[in-house]
């Protein structure tokens, strides 16, 4: 009786994951849904956005691994089994996200959009470089990805502030927590980086009133989920120039429809939700470790709390 891990994703390569996981889990059969021989043997699921009712067949499921860091599409479902749910949180994913955030912050800190515009006009446009410590970079969300990005920003010399739900201590980062500190935090961010999960508490958190607290001429970066931000209010603030620049990787509707006004704004950089991805080479070890922990009766790591939403 071989325990089975069932894989589901329309975005990720089954063959790649199987090739990496199989040597780490020699006693586990790894297959896709259509190749499951006996549903009762399925103990583990590695899945990204499985269809409704996916879990019902697998009565002996013991662990559900979300094939990604964001679990908002999973935790709201009404067909979730009452078993431990974990998420991918490998360091390579954190590094990839941090590189995107660093790129976006440095692009503003070094006034690159102004030079891009000047170049299009064949105009020599000298702007004296600003010192990184003169720029306050606010990171909303200090989780696995946010804390990593904040540390990289500290290394670059920025005045880094971070905001989270619970109190934190991170080297070189001035940490804030709780809703009561949010408005001041936003008002003190020359560059605001959104790295929060989408939950019932964070949906619409950056509404028109909060966006209006950003200092005039500030820059905005969203790599978390579009619905954390009031996209219409953001668009208006960018169109008026009150928010000077934005780098947006996520939107309230994806793909962003061709008629969306954000496409037409010269001060917005749009990327198609790829700031970071689960990286099989480093995440497979972590998934195998968790399965081994489960087999030994030990608690699994990187657990998601469906009630909390992340
Ligand atoms: P984590 O779950 O590790 O961390 C979440 C952070 O947000 C924690 O610091 C948490 O606070 C904080 N937080 C959550 N709710 C609140 C709240 N109500 N008020 C204040 N702070 C809150 O997430 P990750 O860092 O791994 O990932 C963040 C998000 O990035 C993911 O949820 C996903 O949506 C997005 N993502 C986007 C990708 C992309 O390509 N664009 C790729 C991967 C992820 P505390 O520490 O106190 O719990």
Tab-separated table of C-alpha atoms and ligand atoms in Angstrom:
chain	number	residue	atom	x	y	z
A	1	UNK	CA	0.000	0.000	0.000
A	2	UNK	CA	1.928	3.019	-1.284
A	3	UNK	CA	1.008	6.453	-0.009
A	4	UNK	CA	0.237	8.805	-2.877
A	5	UNK	CA	0.849	12.516	-3.383
A	6	UNK	CA	-1.592	14.036	-5.854
A	7	UNK	CA	-0.424	17.084	-7.830
A	8	UNK	CA	-2.670	19.740	-9.312
A	9	UNK	CA	-1.701	22.963	-11.070
A	10	UNK	CA	-2.535	24.505	-14.393
A	11	UNK	CA	0.535	26.740	-14.181
A	12	UNK	CA	3.334	24.508	-12.940
A	13	UNK	CA	5.070	21.571	-14.580
A	14	UNK	CA	4.102	18.236	-13.028
A	15	UNK	CA	7.120	16.526	-14.609
A	16	UNK	CA	9.516	19.019	-13.006
A	17	UNK	CA	7.998	18.631	-9.546
A	18	UNK	CA	7.810	14.870	-9.863
A	19	UNK	CA	11.450	14.606	-10.907
A	20	UNK	CA	12.512	16.620	-7.853
A	21	UNK	CA	10.192	15.067	-5.291
A	22	UNK	CA	10.518	11.405	-6.302
A	23	UNK	CA	14.128	10.915	-5.068
A	24	UNK	CA	13.295	12.733	-1.829
A	25	UNK	CA	10.181	10.645	-1.181
A	26	UNK	CA	11.062	7.152	-2.418
A	27	UNK	CA	8.084	5.593	-0.630
A	28	UNK	CA	5.500	7.972	-2.038
A	29	UNK	CA	3.800	7.646	-5.417
A	30	UNK	CA	3.593	11.067	-7.065
A	31	UNK	CA	0.955	11.513	-9.735
A	32	UNK	CA	-1.613	13.799	-11.249
A	33	UNK	CA	-5.316	13.560	-10.503
A	34	UNK	CA	-6.143	11.463	-13.575
A	35	UNK	CA	-3.461	8.883	-12.657
A	36	UNK	CA	-4.591	8.253	-9.083
A	37	UNK	CA	-5.147	4.495	-8.808
A	38	UNK	CA	-6.782	4.357	-5.413
A	39	UNK	CA	-8.088	7.643	-3.957
A	40	UNK	CA	-7.884	6.154	-0.471
A	41	UNK	CA	-4.088	5.986	-0.840
A	42	UNK	CA	-3.827	9.736	-1.403
A	43	UNK	CA	-2.272	11.163	1.755
A	44	UNK	CA	-0.793	14.395	0.440
A	45	UNK	CA	-1.865	17.011	-2.077
A	46	UNK	CA	0.403	19.582	-3.716
A	47	UNK	CA	-2.004	21.932	-5.404
A	48	UNK	CA	-2.490	25.389	-6.865
A	49	UNK	CA	-6.098	26.515	-7.326
A	50	UNK	CA	-7.631	23.033	-7.585
A	51	UNK	CA	-11.235	22.955	-8.848
A	52	UNK	CA	-14.135	22.952	-6.443
A	53	UNK	CA	-14.778	19.515	-4.976
A	54	UNK	CA	-11.176	18.410	-5.654
A	55	UNK	CA	-10.578	17.173	-2.106
A	56	UNK	CA	-13.798	15.166	-1.671
A	57	UNK	CA	-12.361	12.029	-3.351
A	58	UNK	CA	-9.421	11.860	-0.999
A	59	UNK	CA	-10.841	10.747	2.336
A	60	UNK	CA	-7.431	9.948	3.831
A	61	UNK	CA	-5.716	13.216	2.949
A	62	UNK	CA	-3.365	14.273	5.760
A	63	UNK	CA	-1.547	17.289	4.339
A	64	UNK	CA	-2.420	19.939	1.778
A	65	UNK	CA	0.516	21.923	0.402
A	66	UNK	CA	-0.417	25.152	-1.358
A	67	UNK	CA	1.849	25.450	-4.378
A	68	UNK	CA	2.687	29.076	-3.716
A	69	UNK	CA	2.985	31.670	-0.952
A	70	UNK	CA	-0.384	33.377	-1.410
A	71	UNK	CA	-3.232	31.338	0.027
A	72	UNK	CA	-6.129	33.758	-0.512
A	73	UNK	CA	-7.653	31.616	-3.258
A	74	UNK	CA	-7.530	28.592	-0.947
A	75	UNK	CA	-8.563	29.675	2.533
A	76	UNK	CA	-11.910	31.140	1.502
A	77	UNK	CA	-13.146	27.838	0.041
A	78	UNK	CA	-15.986	25.979	1.696
A	79	UNK	CA	-14.691	22.531	0.632
A	80	UNK	CA	-11.392	22.561	2.539
A	81	UNK	CA	-10.584	19.394	4.483
A	82	UNK	CA	-9.777	19.843	8.189
A	83	UNK	CA	-6.136	18.868	7.869
A	84	UNK	CA	-2.883	20.844	8.141
A	85	UNK	CA	-2.374	23.219	5.235
A	86	UNK	CA	1.106	24.492	4.469
A	87	UNK	CA	2.452	26.927	1.910
A	88	UNK	CA	5.629	27.074	-0.096
A	89	UNK	CA	8.083	29.447	1.527
A	90	UNK	CA	11.503	28.642	0.154
A	91	UNK	CA	14.339	31.165	0.416
A	92	UNK	CA	14.790	31.291	-3.360
A	93	UNK	CA	11.241	32.545	-3.672
A	94	UNK	CA	12.003	35.230	-1.103
A	95	UNK	CA	15.134	36.221	-2.982
A	96	UNK	CA	13.282	36.444	-6.261
A	97	UNK	CA	10.633	38.662	-4.681
A	98	UNK	CA	13.270	40.814	-2.987
A	99	UNK	CA	15.016	41.347	-6.329
A	100	UNK	CA	11.791	42.666	-7.834
A	101	UNK	CA	11.179	44.985	-4.890
A	102	UNK	CA	14.795	46.188	-4.929
A	103	UNK	CA	14.601	46.852	-8.654
A	104	UNK	CA	11.385	48.864	-8.255
A	105	UNK	CA	12.646	50.866	-5.252
A	106	UNK	CA	16.076	51.561	-6.765
A	107	UNK	CA	14.439	52.637	-10.013
A	108	UNK	CA	12.648	55.390	-8.108
A	109	UNK	CA	15.482	56.164	-5.725
A	110	UNK	CA	17.781	56.740	-8.723
A	111	UNK	CA	15.128	58.754	-10.651
A	112	UNK	CA	15.262	56.322	-13.580
A	113	UNK	CA	11.708	57.095	-14.835
A	114	UNK	CA	12.706	60.767	-15.208
A	115	UNK	CA	15.729	59.750	-17.302
A	116	UNK	CA	13.637	57.373	-19.383
A	117	UNK	CA	11.273	60.247	-20.186
A	118	UNK	CA	14.131	62.652	-20.889
A	119	UNK	CA	15.778	60.139	-23.220
A	120	UNK	CA	12.595	59.792	-25.255
A	121	UNK	CA	12.848	63.576	-25.772
A	122	UNK	CA	16.648	63.452	-26.457
A	123	UNK	CA	17.067	65.699	-23.439
A	124	UNK	CA	20.119	65.734	-21.094
A	125	UNK	CA	18.398	65.984	-17.722
A	126	UNK	CA	20.732	66.086	-14.721
A	127	UNK	CA	19.173	65.282	-11.363
A	128	UNK	CA	21.629	65.107	-8.499
A	129	UNK	CA	21.462	61.609	-6.952
A	130	UNK	CA	19.718	61.399	-3.602
A	131	UNK	CA	21.229	59.488	-0.704
A	132	UNK	CA	19.309	56.293	0.097
A	133	UNK	CA	19.106	57.207	3.784
A	134	UNK	CA	17.080	60.277	2.815
A	135	UNK	CA	14.306	58.037	1.460
A	136	UNK	CA	11.781	56.421	3.761
A	137	UNK	CA	10.725	53.067	2.364
A	138	UNK	CA	7.659	51.562	4.070
A	139	UNK	CA	7.128	47.828	3.712
A	140	UNK	CA	3.567	46.728	4.504
A	141	UNK	CA	3.782	43.095	5.638
A	142	UNK	CA	6.875	41.644	7.286
A	143	UNK	CA	6.298	37.975	6.570
A	144	UNK	CA	8.604	35.560	4.803
A	145	UNK	CA	8.728	37.752	1.709
A	146	UNK	CA	8.341	41.180	3.316
A	147	UNK	CA	11.071	40.648	5.929
A	148	UNK	CA	13.469	39.403	3.249
A	149	UNK	CA	12.820	42.421	1.029
A	150	UNK	CA	13.123	44.795	4.007
A	151	UNK	CA	16.546	43.325	4.870
A	152	UNK	CA	17.754	43.838	1.296
A	153	UNK	CA	16.539	47.450	1.381
A	154	UNK	CA	18.419	47.985	4.653
A	155	UNK	CA	21.575	46.699	2.943
A	156	UNK	CA	21.113	49.389	0.314
A	157	UNK	CA	21.054	52.059	3.021
A	158	UNK	CA	17.408	53.131	2.847
A	159	UNK	CA	15.494	54.362	5.879
A	160	UNK	CA	13.358	51.232	6.098
A	161	UNK	CA	10.150	50.981	8.084
A	162	UNK	CA	7.940	47.908	8.298
A	163	UNK	CA	4.367	47.255	9.338
A	164	UNK	CA	2.834	43.969	10.437
A	165	UNK	CA	0.038	42.609	12.587
A	166	UNK	CA	2.168	41.455	15.498
A	167	UNK	CA	5.164	43.326	16.943
A	168	UNK	CA	8.481	42.544	15.247
A	169	UNK	CA	12.180	43.199	15.681
A	170	UNK	CA	14.191	43.235	12.474
A	171	UNK	CA	17.747	44.519	12.192
A	172	UNK	CA	17.824	48.018	10.775
A	173	UNK	CA	14.053	48.219	10.276
A	174	UNK	CA	11.842	50.543	12.304
A	175	UNK	CA	8.897	48.287	13.025
A	176	UNK	CA	5.261	49.279	13.511
A	177	UNK	CA	2.304	47.041	14.086
A	178	UNK	CA	-1.444	47.169	14.318
A	179	UNK	CA	-4.116	49.179	12.571
A	180	UNK	CA	-3.721	52.129	14.933
A	181	UNK	CA	-0.224	52.844	13.583
A	182	UNK	CA	-1.119	52.391	9.900
A	183	UNK	CA	-2.087	55.941	8.965
A	184	UNK	CA	1.110	57.442	10.389
A	185	UNK	CA	3.094	54.687	8.761
A	186	UNK	CA	1.649	55.508	5.341
A	187	UNK	CA	2.139	59.245	5.873
A	188	UNK	CA	5.824	58.538	6.618
A	189	UNK	CA	6.578	56.511	3.478
A	190	UNK	CA	8.210	58.153	0.453
A	191	UNK	CA	8.057	54.762	-1.231
A	192	UNK	CA	5.373	52.321	-0.070
A	193	UNK	CA	5.761	48.621	-0.850
A	194	UNK	CA	2.679	46.428	-0.346
A	195	UNK	CA	3.599	42.866	0.702
A	196	UNK	CA	0.500	41.853	2.681
A	197	UNK	CA	-1.575	38.738	2.136
A	198	UNK	CA	-5.153	39.250	0.970
A	199	UNK	CA	-7.444	38.465	3.902
A	200	UNK	CA	-10.788	39.735	5.151
A	201	UNK	CA	-8.803	42.307	7.163
A	202	UNK	CA	-6.539	43.508	4.374
A	203	UNK	CA	-9.076	43.579	1.521
A	204	UNK	CA	-9.466	47.244	0.546
A	205	UNK	CA	-7.068	48.307	3.332
A	206	UNK	CA	-5.423	50.898	1.099
A	207	UNK	CA	-8.597	52.813	0.314
A	208	UNK	CA	-8.880	56.342	-1.078
A	209	UNK	CA	-8.503	57.942	2.379
A	210	UNK	CA	-5.340	56.002	3.195
A	211	UNK	CA	-3.815	56.549	-0.242
A	212	UNK	CA	-4.418	60.269	0.297
A	213	UNK	CA	-2.125	60.095	3.349
A	214	UNK	CA	0.911	59.274	1.227
A	215	UNK	CA	3.271	62.244	0.932
A	216	UNK	CA	2.773	64.185	-2.320
A	217	UNK	CA	5.158	62.805	-4.941
A	218	UNK	CA	5.499	59.413	-3.287
A	219	UNK	CA	5.962	56.126	-5.136
A	220	UNK	CA	3.825	53.036	-4.748
A	221	UNK	CA	4.726	49.388	-5.338
A	222	UNK	CA	2.250	46.510	-5.060
A	223	UNK	CA	3.479	42.926	-5.253
A	224	UNK	CA	0.879	41.310	-3.002
A	225	UNK	CA	-2.693	41.186	-4.289
A	226	UNK	CA	-4.631	43.812	-6.234
A	227	UNK	CA	-7.655	43.734	-3.941
A	228	UNK	CA	-5.621	45.053	-0.986
A	229	UNK	CA	-5.763	48.418	-2.773
A	230	UNK	CA	-8.681	50.498	-4.096
A	231	UNK	CA	-7.495	50.354	-7.690
A	232	UNK	CA	-9.743	53.159	-8.887
A	233	UNK	CA	-8.528	55.507	-6.160
A	234	UNK	CA	-4.938	54.542	-6.962
A	235	UNK	CA	-5.508	55.211	-10.652
A	236	UNK	CA	-6.923	58.646	-9.867
A	237	UNK	CA	-4.035	59.510	-7.563
A	238	UNK	CA	-1.553	58.479	-10.273
A	239	UNK	CA	-3.427	60.309	-13.041
A	240	UNK	CA	-3.360	63.506	-10.990
A	241	UNK	CA	0.324	63.022	-10.163
A	242	UNK	CA	-0.321	63.123	-6.400
A	243	UNK	CA	1.237	59.682	-6.290
A	244	UNK	CA	4.178	60.219	-8.616
A	245	UNK	CA	4.951	56.689	-9.780
A	246	UNK	CA	3.732	53.120	-9.338
A	247	UNK	CA	5.062	49.668	-10.058
A	248	UNK	CA	2.181	47.209	-10.105
A	249	UNK	CA	2.505	43.450	-10.417
A	250	UNK	CA	-1.008	42.613	-9.199
A	251	UNK	CA	-4.476	43.948	-9.986
A	252	UNK	CA	-8.040	43.530	-8.855
A	253	UNK	CA	-8.751	41.806	-12.200
A	254	UNK	CA	-6.084	39.681	-13.836
A	255	UNK	CA	-5.217	39.782	-16.655
A	256	UNK	CA	-5.628	43.552	-16.450
A	257	UNK	CA	-8.226	44.288	-19.180
A	258	UNK	CA	-6.901	46.170	-22.248
A	259	UNK	CA	-9.323	49.049	-21.619
A	260	UNK	CA	-8.053	49.655	-18.054
A	261	UNK	CA	-6.858	53.265	-17.667
A	262	UNK	CA	-3.711	52.127	-15.809
A	263	UNK	CA	-2.234	50.932	-19.111
A	264	UNK	CA	-2.289	54.472	-20.446
A	265	UNK	CA	-0.461	56.129	-17.537
A	266	UNK	CA	3.122	57.067	-18.290
A	267	UNK	CA	4.028	56.942	-14.587
A	268	UNK	CA	2.967	53.318	-14.090
A	269	UNK	CA	5.070	50.235	-14.699
A	270	UNK	CA	2.914	47.143	-15.144
A	271	UNK	CA	4.153	43.551	-14.879
A	272	UNK	CA	1.911	40.485	-15.242
A	273	UNK	CA	1.943	38.969	-11.731
A	274	UNK	CA	5.382	37.411	-11.718
A	275	UNK	CA	7.291	39.204	-8.989
A	276	UNK	CA	8.071	35.781	-7.570
A	277	UNK	CA	7.101	32.183	-8.192
A	278	UNK	CA	7.456	28.907	-6.330
A	279	UNK	CA	10.848	27.496	-7.260
A	280	UNK	CA	10.694	23.693	-7.381
A	281	UNK	CA	14.436	23.199	-6.909
A	282	UNK	CA	14.416	24.678	-3.432
A	283	UNK	CA	10.779	24.108	-2.416
A	284	UNK	CA	10.764	20.343	-3.071
A	285	UNK	CA	13.113	19.705	-0.120
A	286	UNK	CA	10.850	21.684	2.153
A	287	UNK	CA	7.746	19.777	1.047
A	288	UNK	CA	9.500	16.439	1.502
A	289	UNK	CA	10.671	17.524	4.973
A	290	UNK	CA	7.117	18.317	5.977
A	291	UNK	CA	5.864	14.945	4.762
A	292	UNK	CA	8.619	13.249	6.757
A	293	UNK	CA	7.693	15.318	9.812
A	294	UNK	CA	4.103	14.226	9.448
A	295	UNK	CA	5.162	10.572	9.185
A	296	UNK	CA	7.190	10.951	12.393
A	297	UNK	CA	4.202	12.515	14.140
A	298	UNK	CA	5.914	15.934	14.365
A	299	UNK	CA	4.151	19.229	13.631
A	300	UNK	CA	4.582	20.496	10.079
A	301	UNK	CA	6.266	23.831	9.320
A	302	UNK	CA	4.972	26.851	7.360
A	303	UNK	CA	1.382	26.180	8.345
A	304	UNK	CA	-1.437	28.330	7.121
A	305	UNK	CA	-4.181	29.340	9.520
A	306	UNK	CA	-7.403	29.337	7.455
A	307	UNK	CA	-9.247	31.351	10.117
A	308	UNK	CA	-6.594	34.103	10.046
A	309	UNK	CA	-6.445	33.907	6.257
A	310	UNK	CA	-2.670	33.495	5.835
B	1	LIG	P1	3.370	35.826	5.183
B	1	LIG	O1	2.106	35.123	5.487
B	1	LIG	O2	4.654	35.160	5.522
B	1	LIG	O3	3.396	37.243	5.909
B	1	LIG	C1	2.331	38.117	5.888
B	1	LIG	C2	2.710	39.410	6.602
B	1	LIG	O4	1.604	40.308	6.548
B	1	LIG	C3	3.033	39.185	8.076
B	1	LIG	O5	4.049	40.053	8.493
B	1	LIG	C4	1.702	39.557	8.748
B	1	LIG	O6	1.838	40.022	10.075
B	1	LIG	C5	1.246	40.687	7.873
B	1	LIG	N1	-0.211	40.857	8.005
B	1	LIG	C6	-1.181	39.978	7.660
B	1	LIG	N2	-2.391	40.478	7.967
B	1	LIG	C7	-2.169	41.689	8.511
B	1	LIG	C8	-3.006	42.688	9.038
B	1	LIG	N3	-4.345	42.548	9.062
B	1	LIG	N4	-2.456	43.806	9.529
B	1	LIG	C9	-1.110	43.955	9.528
B	1	LIG	N5	-0.245	43.047	9.038
B	1	LIG	C10	-0.779	41.927	8.538
B	1	LIG	O7	3.310	36.193	3.641
B	1	LIG	P2	4.529	36.315	2.612
B	1	LIG	O8	5.454	37.358	3.075
B	1	LIG	O9	5.092	34.988	2.296
B	1	LIG	O10	3.742	36.793	1.295
B	1	LIG	C11	2.978	37.979	1.277
B	1	LIG	C12	2.055	37.947	0.081
B	1	LIG	O11	2.786	38.129	-1.131
B	1	LIG	C13	1.345	36.628	-0.168
B	1	LIG	O12	0.245	36.467	0.690
B	1	LIG	C14	0.921	36.757	-1.604
B	1	LIG	O13	-0.353	37.363	-1.684
B	1	LIG	C15	1.949	37.706	-2.191
B	1	LIG	N6	2.768	37.055	-3.217
B	1	LIG	C16	2.831	37.644	-4.454
B	1	LIG	C17	3.607	37.091	-5.440
B	1	LIG	C18	3.751	37.765	-6.748
B	1	LIG	O14	4.338	37.193	-7.657
B	1	LIG	N7	3.274	38.974	-6.913
B	1	LIG	C19	4.353	35.844	-5.224
B	1	LIG	C20	4.242	35.331	-3.878
B	1	LIG	C21	3.463	35.920	-2.931
B	1	LIG	P3	2.394	39.048	11.245
B	1	LIG	O15	3.866	38.859	10.909
B	1	LIG	O16	2.183	39.809	12.463
B	1	LIG	O17	1.623	37.767	11.122
